[in-house]
Coordinates of C-alpha atoms in Angstrom, one line a residue:
X150 CA 29.3 -168.1 31.8
X151 CA 27.8 -170.3 34.4
X152 CA 29.0 -173.3 36.3
X153 CA 26.8 -175.8 38.1
X154 CA 29.9 -177.1 40.0
X155 CA 31.8 -174.2 41.6
X156 CA 34.7 -176.5 42.3
X157 CA 35.5 -176.9 38.5
X158 CA 35.5 -173.1 37.9
X159 CA 39.1 -172.5 39.1
X160 CA 40.5 -175.5 37.2
X161 CA 38.8 -174.4 33.9
X162 CA 40.0 -170.8 34.3
X163 CA 43.7 -171.8 35.0
X164 CA 43.8 -174.4 32.2
X165 CA 42.6 -171.9 29.7
X166 CA 44.1 -168.6 30.8
X167 CA 47.2 -169.7 32.7
X168 CA 47.8 -169.9 36.4
X169 CA 47.9 -166.2 37.3
X170 CA 45.3 -164.8 34.9
X171 CA 43.1 -167.8 35.6
X172 CA 43.1 -167.2 39.3
X173 CA 42.4 -163.5 38.7
X174 CA 39.4 -164.3 36.4
X175 CA 38.0 -167.0 38.7
X176 CA 38.1 -164.5 41.6
X177 CA 35.5 -162.4 39.7
X178 CA 32.9 -165.2 39.9
X179 CA 29.6 -164.3 41.5
X180 CA 26.9 -166.6 42.9
X181 CA 23.5 -166.4 41.3
X182 CA 20.5 -168.4 40.2
X183 CA 18.8 -169.6 37.1
X184 CA 15.0 -169.2 37.5
X185 CA 13.3 -172.2 36.0
X186 CA 9.9 -173.7 36.1
X187 CA 9.8 -176.6 38.7
X188 CA 10.0 -180.1 37.2
X189 CA 10.4 -183.5 38.9
X190 CA 11.6 -183.2 42.5
X191 CA 12.4 -179.4 42.2
X192 CA 9.9 -177.2 44.0
X193 CA 9.4 -173.5 43.8
X194 CA 12.0 -171.5 45.9
X195 CA 10.1 -169.7 48.6
X196 CA 7.8 -167.1 47.1
X197 CA 9.9 -166.6 43.9
X198 CA 7.8 -166.3 40.8
X199 CA 7.3 -164.6 37.5
X200 CA 4.2 -162.6 36.8
X201 CA 1.1 -162.7 38.9
X202 CA -0.1 -160.1 41.4
X203 CA 2.3 -158.0 43.5
X204 CA 3.1 -158.8 47.1
X205 CA 3.1 -155.5 48.8
X206 CA 2.8 -154.2 52.4
X207 CA -0.5 -152.5 53.1
X208 CA -0.7 -148.9 52.0
X209 CA 2.0 -149.2 49.4
X210 CA 1.0 -147.4 46.2
X211 CA 1.1 -149.3 42.9
X212 CA 4.0 -147.7 41.0
X213 CA 3.4 -145.6 37.9
X214 CA 5.2 -143.2 35.6
X215 CA 3.5 -140.2 34.1
X216 CA 0.2 -141.6 35.2
X217 CA 0.7 -145.0 33.6
X218 CA 0.8 -147.9 36.0
X219 CA 3.7 -150.3 35.6
X220 CA 3.4 -154.1 35.3
X221 CA 4.6 -156.6 37.9
X222 CA 7.1 -158.9 36.1
X223 CA 8.7 -160.9 39.0
X224 CA 8.9 -161.4 42.7
X225 CA 12.2 -162.6 44.4
X226 CA 12.2 -164.1 47.9
X227 CA 15.6 -162.9 49.2
X228 CA 15.1 -164.9 52.4
X229 CA 15.0 -168.1 50.4
X230 CA 18.1 -167.0 48.3
X231 CA 20.2 -165.7 51.2
X232 CA 22.0 -168.9 52.2
X233 CA 23.6 -169.4 48.7
X234 CA 24.4 -165.7 48.1
X235 CA 26.1 -165.2 51.5
X236 CA 27.9 -161.8 51.6
X237 CA 26.9 -161.1 48.0
X238 CA 23.5 -160.2 49.5
X239 CA 24.5 -157.6 52.1
X240 CA 20.9 -156.9 53.2
X241 CA 17.9 -159.2 53.2
X242 CA 14.9 -157.4 52.1
X243 CA 12.3 -160.1 52.2
X244 CA 10.3 -159.9 49.0
X245 CA 11.4 -157.8 46.0
X246 CA 8.7 -156.8 43.5
X247 CA 10.0 -155.9 40.0
X248 CA 8.0 -153.5 38.0
X249 CA 8.4 -152.3 34.4
X250 CA 6.0 -151.1 31.6
X251 CA 4.1 -153.7 29.7
X252 CA 5.6 -153.7 26.2
X253 CA 2.1 -154.2 24.7
X254 CA 0.5 -151.2 26.3
X255 CA -2.1 -149.3 24.2
X256 CA -0.2 -146.7 22.0
X257 CA -1.8 -143.7 23.8
X258 CA -0.5 -145.0 27.1
X259 CA 2.9 -146.1 25.9
X260 CA 3.7 -142.7 24.3
X261 CA 3.2 -141.1 27.7
X262 CA 6.1 -143.1 29.1
X263 CA 9.7 -141.8 29.3
X264 CA 11.8 -144.9 28.9
X265 CA 15.0 -142.9 29.7
X266 CA 13.6 -141.9 33.1
X267 CA 14.7 -143.9 36.2
X268 CA 11.1 -144.0 37.4
X269 CA 10.2 -146.2 34.4
X270 CA 11.2 -149.2 36.5
X271 CA 10.6 -149.9 40.2
X272 CA 11.8 -152.5 42.7
X273 CA 9.6 -152.4 45.9
X274 CA 10.6 -154.5 48.9
X275 CA 8.0 -156.0 51.3
X276 CA 8.2 -158.0 54.5
X277 CA 6.8 -161.5 53.9
X278 CA 4.7 -161.5 57.0
X279 CA 3.1 -158.2 56.1
X280 CA 2.7 -158.5 52.4
X281 CA -0.7 -158.8 50.8
X282 CA -1.7 -159.7 47.3
X283 CA -2.3 -156.6 45.1
X284 CA -3.7 -156.9 41.6
X285 CA -2.6 -154.6 38.8
X286 CA -4.7 -151.6 38.0
X287 CA -5.6 -151.0 34.4
X288 CA -4.1 -150.5 31.9
X289 CA -1.1 -152.4 33.5
X290 CA -1.0 -156.0 32.4
X291 CA -1.3 -158.9 34.8
X292 CA 0.9 -161.8 33.5
X293 CA 0.2 -165.4 34.5
X294 CA 1.7 -166.3 37.9
X295 CA 4.6 -168.8 37.4
X296 CA 6.4 -170.1 40.5
X297 CA 10.1 -170.7 39.8
X298 CA 12.8 -172.8 41.2
X299 CA 16.1 -170.9 41.8
X300 CA 18.9 -173.2 40.7
X301 CA 22.2 -172.3 42.3
X302 CA 25.0 -171.5 39.8
X303 CA 28.3 -169.7 39.9
X304 CA 28.8 -167.2 37.1
X305 CA 31.8 -165.6 35.5
X306 CA 31.5 -162.2 33.7
X307 CA 31.0 -161.6 30.1
X308 CA 34.3 -160.6 28.4
X309 CA 33.1 -157.0 28.1
X310 CA 32.8 -156.8 31.9
X311 CA 36.5 -157.5 32.4
X312 CA 38.7 -154.5 32.4
X313 CA 42.4 -154.5 31.6
X314 CA 43.5 -154.1 35.3
X315 CA 41.4 -157.2 36.3
X316 CA 43.4 -159.8 34.5
X317 CA 47.0 -160.0 33.3
X318 CA 47.4 -160.6 29.6
X319 CA 50.1 -160.6 27.0
X320 CA 49.9 -157.3 25.2
X321 CA 51.8 -158.6 22.2
X322 CA 49.0 -161.2 21.6
X323 CA 45.9 -159.4 22.9
X324 CA 44.6 -155.8 22.6
X325 CA 43.0 -156.1 26.1
X326 CA 41.8 -158.4 28.8
X327 CA 38.5 -158.7 26.9
X328 CA 40.4 -160.2 24.0
X329 CA 42.0 -162.8 26.2
X330 CA 38.7 -163.9 27.7
X331 CA 37.0 -163.9 24.3
X332 CA 39.6 -166.0 22.6
X333 CA 40.2 -168.5 25.3
X334 CA 36.7 -168.9 26.9
X335 CA 34.5 -168.3 23.9
X336 CA 33.4 -172.0 23.4
X337 CA 32.6 -172.5 27.1
X338 CA 29.1 -174.0 27.5
X339 CA 26.7 -172.6 30.1
X340 CA 26.0 -169.1 29.0
X341 CA 22.7 -167.7 30.5
X342 CA 21.4 -166.0 27.3
X343 CA 17.8 -166.7 26.7
X344 CA 17.0 -167.6 30.3
X345 CA 15.7 -165.9 33.5
X346 CA 18.4 -165.3 36.1
X347 CA 18.8 -163.6 39.4
X348 CA 22.0 -162.0 40.8
X349 CA 25.4 -163.3 39.5
X350 CA 26.3 -161.8 36.2
X351 CA 24.0 -161.0 33.3
X352 CA 24.5 -162.9 30.0
X353 CA 26.0 -159.9 28.2
X354 CA 27.2 -156.6 29.6
X355 CA 28.7 -154.7 26.7
X356 CA 26.4 -151.8 27.4
X357 CA 25.4 -152.6 30.9
X358 CA 29.0 -152.5 32.2
X359 CA 28.1 -154.2 35.5
X360 CA 31.7 -154.0 36.6
X361 CA 32.2 -150.3 35.7
X362 CA 34.3 -148.3 38.2
X363 CA 32.3 -145.1 38.8
X364 CA 31.5 -142.9 41.8
X365 CA 28.8 -145.3 43.0
X366 CA 31.1 -148.3 42.8
X367 CA 30.4 -151.5 40.8
X368 CA 26.8 -152.3 39.9
X369 CA 25.1 -155.5 41.1
X370 CA 23.0 -157.5 38.8
X371 CA 19.6 -158.2 40.4
X372 CA 17.5 -159.8 37.6
X373 CA 17.6 -160.9 34.0
X374 CA 14.3 -161.6 32.2
X375 CA 14.4 -163.2 28.8
X376 CA 11.6 -163.2 26.2
X377 CA 8.9 -165.7 27.3
X378 CA 6.2 -166.7 25.0
X379 CA 4.3 -168.5 27.7
X380 CA 4.1 -165.4 29.8
X381 CA 3.5 -163.2 26.8
X382 CA 6.3 -160.7 27.2
X383 CA 9.3 -159.7 25.0
X384 CA 11.4 -156.7 24.3
X385 CA 12.2 -156.7 20.6
X386 CA 14.0 -159.3 18.6
X387 CA 15.5 -161.8 21.2
X388 CA 15.2 -159.0 23.7
X389 CA 16.2 -159.3 27.4
X390 CA 15.4 -157.0 30.3
X391 CA 18.0 -156.3 33.0
X392 CA 17.7 -154.8 36.5
X393 CA 20.9 -153.5 38.2
X394 CA 21.7 -151.5 41.3
X395 CA 24.8 -149.7 42.6
X396 CA 26.5 -151.9 45.2
X397 CA 26.3 -149.2 47.9
X398 CA 22.6 -148.7 47.3
X399 CA 22.0 -152.5 47.7
X400 CA 24.0 -152.5 50.9
X401 CA 21.7 -149.7 52.2
X402 CA 18.6 -151.4 50.9
X403 CA 17.9 -148.3 48.7
X404 CA 16.0 -149.8 45.8
X405 CA 15.1 -146.4 44.5
X406 CA 18.4 -146.5 42.6
X407 CA 17.6 -149.6 40.5
X408 CA 18.0 -149.1 36.8
X409 CA 16.3 -151.3 34.1
X410 CA 17.5 -151.7 30.6
X411 CA 15.9 -153.7 27.7
X412 CA 18.4 -154.8 25.0
X413 CA 17.6 -156.6 21.8
X414 CA 19.4 -157.7 18.6

């Protein structure tokens, strides 16, 4: 759920969920962006873009898995995003290059990949002043370069990312906190399904469990890439690709712990 006006978020939550539960749910909001093609007065945000060549520091090897080079899907300019994110971006890493296998790789190359291996995705940071343009080696695919405008939004979690201890609920009426959110917030406009987003909350987290409490702490959502016919990528029927990282790893700037997951209907 997204809000273009952060000031209305608390009012909507308390009106629908009650004073106490509403404040608790509103406190889970995260700042993020919708990544859209610039129109009208909107201009591209820094060096943020989809597709195109990578922007890597000299000497950085192009990432691969089992000998198959990955494809560059997006570049985020964290310096341009930092003002809006504030403390939600604990370390500014300059440019972030997001790599994942091209879903249309030749069969012989695709069968060499292990999609369950953490090395099947890679996020590589680069200092903007040192980064150089690096084109994809074959058989990695080079998508068209599309600069994007990062529209500031405030996002609430999907109902499945809310755990029972997060929000008070009437146990006689609801089987859990997710039931309360699902029933009272279901018709709220502004879901980010089908769009490209950065940070904030992903559009659906039933299997991602971005808020899961584990040894590494809660995960942080870095990037959501929807099917895009103009760019020529997709991950199954209405598929979406998500990149997440443990909060502690993000604070340390350790992008080796990023996990990517493609989900479809």
